[in-house]
mmCIF file of C-alpha atoms in Angstrom:
data_model
loop_
_atom_site.group_PDB
_atom_site.id
_atom_site.type_symbol
_atom_site.label_atom_id
_atom_site.label_comp_id
_atom_site.label_asym_id
_atom_site.label_seq_id
_atom_site.Cartn_x
_atom_site.Cartn_y
_atom_site.Cartn_z
ATOM 1 C CA MET A 1 127.884 -32.099 116.792
ATOM 2 C CA ALA A 2 131.769 -32.234 114.604
ATOM 3 C CA THR A 3 132.030 -29.503 111.600
ATOM 4 C CA ARG A 4 130.652 -30.264 108.154
ATOM 5 C CA THR A 5 132.010 -28.237 105.166
ATOM 6 C CA ILE A 6 129.280 -27.938 102.055
ATOM 7 C CA GLY A 7 130.613 -28.008 98.334
ATOM 8 C CA PHE A 8 129.121 -24.584 96.400
ATOM 9 C CA ARG A 9 129.889 -23.685 93.238
ATOM 10 C CA PRO A 10 128.130 -19.977 93.061
ATOM 11 C CA SER A 11 126.187 -19.201 88.933
ATOM 12 C CA PRO A 12 126.205 -15.997 87.929
ATOM 13 C CA GLU A 13 123.281 -15.307 90.085
ATOM 14 C CA ASP A 14 124.229 -16.369 92.738
ATOM 15 C CA GLU A 15 126.966 -14.304 92.849
ATOM 16 C CA ARG A 16 124.932 -11.965 92.406
ATOM 17 C CA ILE A 17 122.724 -12.221 95.901
ATOM 18 C CA LEU A 18 125.734 -12.612 97.875
ATOM 19 C CA ALA A 19 127.294 -9.587 96.766
ATOM 20 C CA ALA A 20 124.429 -7.596 97.534
ATOM 21 C CA ALA A 21 124.099 -9.360 100.765
ATOM 22 C CA ALA A 22 128.564 -9.022 101.295
ATOM 23 C CA ALA A 23 127.262 -4.357 100.596
ATOM 24 C CA ALA A 24 125.329 -4.617 103.175
ATOM 25 C CA GLY A 25 127.259 -6.526 105.496
ATOM 26 C CA GLU A 26 126.137 -10.522 105.874
ATOM 27 C CA SER A 27 128.823 -13.098 105.755
ATOM 28 C CA THR A 28 127.959 -15.362 102.732
ATOM 29 C CA THR A 29 126.809 -17.583 105.544
ATOM 30 C CA ASP A 30 124.652 -15.786 107.318
ATOM 31 C CA THR A 31 122.876 -15.112 104.021
ATOM 32 C CA ILE A 32 123.465 -19.825 103.308
ATOM 33 C CA ARG A 33 121.783 -20.147 106.266
ATOM 34 C CA ARG A 34 119.510 -17.769 105.807
ATOM 35 C CA ALA A 35 118.586 -18.692 102.992
ATOM 36 C CA LEU A 36 117.942 -22.416 104.194
ATOM 37 C CA ARG A 37 115.348 -20.882 107.465
ATOM 38 C CA LEU A 38 113.299 -19.531 104.308
ATOM 39 C CA LEU A 39 113.257 -22.408 102.874
ATOM 40 C CA ASP A 40 112.829 -24.404 105.584
ATOM 41 C CA HIS A 41 110.128 -22.536 106.562
ATOM 42 C CA GLU A 42 108.540 -21.701 103.114
ATOM 43 C CA ARG A 43 108.003 -25.379 103.861
ATOM 44 C CA TRP A 44 106.390 -25.536 107.126
ATOM 45 C CA LEU A 45 103.512 -23.224 105.226
ATOM 46 C CA GLU A 46 102.756 -24.792 102.146
ATOM 47 C CA GLN A 47 102.986 -28.167 104.732
ATOM 48 C CA MET A 48 100.289 -26.059 106.894
ATOM 49 C CA ARG A 49 97.983 -25.033 103.332
ATOM 50 C CA ARG A 50 98.258 -28.112 102.742
ATOM 51 C CA ASP A 51 96.715 -29.522 106.473
ATOM 52 C CA ALA A 52 94.401 -26.260 105.674
ATOM 53 C CA ASP A 53 92.840 -27.497 102.544
ATOM 54 C CA ARG A 54 92.300 -31.360 103.578
ATOM 55 C CA LEU A 55 90.639 -30.214 107.089
ATOM 56 C CA ARG A 56 88.842 -27.563 105.281
ATOM 57 C CA ASP A 57 85.066 -29.142 106.000
ATOM 58 C CA GLU A 58 86.191 -30.281 109.132
ATOM 59 C CA ASN A 59 83.644 -28.570 112.300
ATOM 60 C CA LEU A 60 84.484 -28.479 115.757
ATOM 61 C CA ALA A 61 81.141 -27.687 116.115
ATOM 62 C CA ASP A 62 80.273 -31.048 115.758
ATOM 63 C CA GLU A 63 82.700 -32.247 117.790
ATOM 64 C CA PRO A 64 82.083 -34.285 121.421
ATOM 65 C CA ASP A 65 83.766 -31.419 124.228
ATOM 66 C CA ALA A 66 86.010 -33.163 125.521
ATOM 67 C CA TRP A 67 85.299 -31.286 129.333
#
């Protein structure tokens, strides 16, 4: 896969977060990657919650055994 560069203009709050991460030994790239993975996980959790809410009345005991 070809490497792709993404432009980013950090806000003052972003700069504060990046500086704190750098002080802890984390690079800007690693910080952004970690944030993207957290966002992906957050979206996965939201989908899981929607599915759980949609299926909350499902009773698997009412289903015939598959075996």
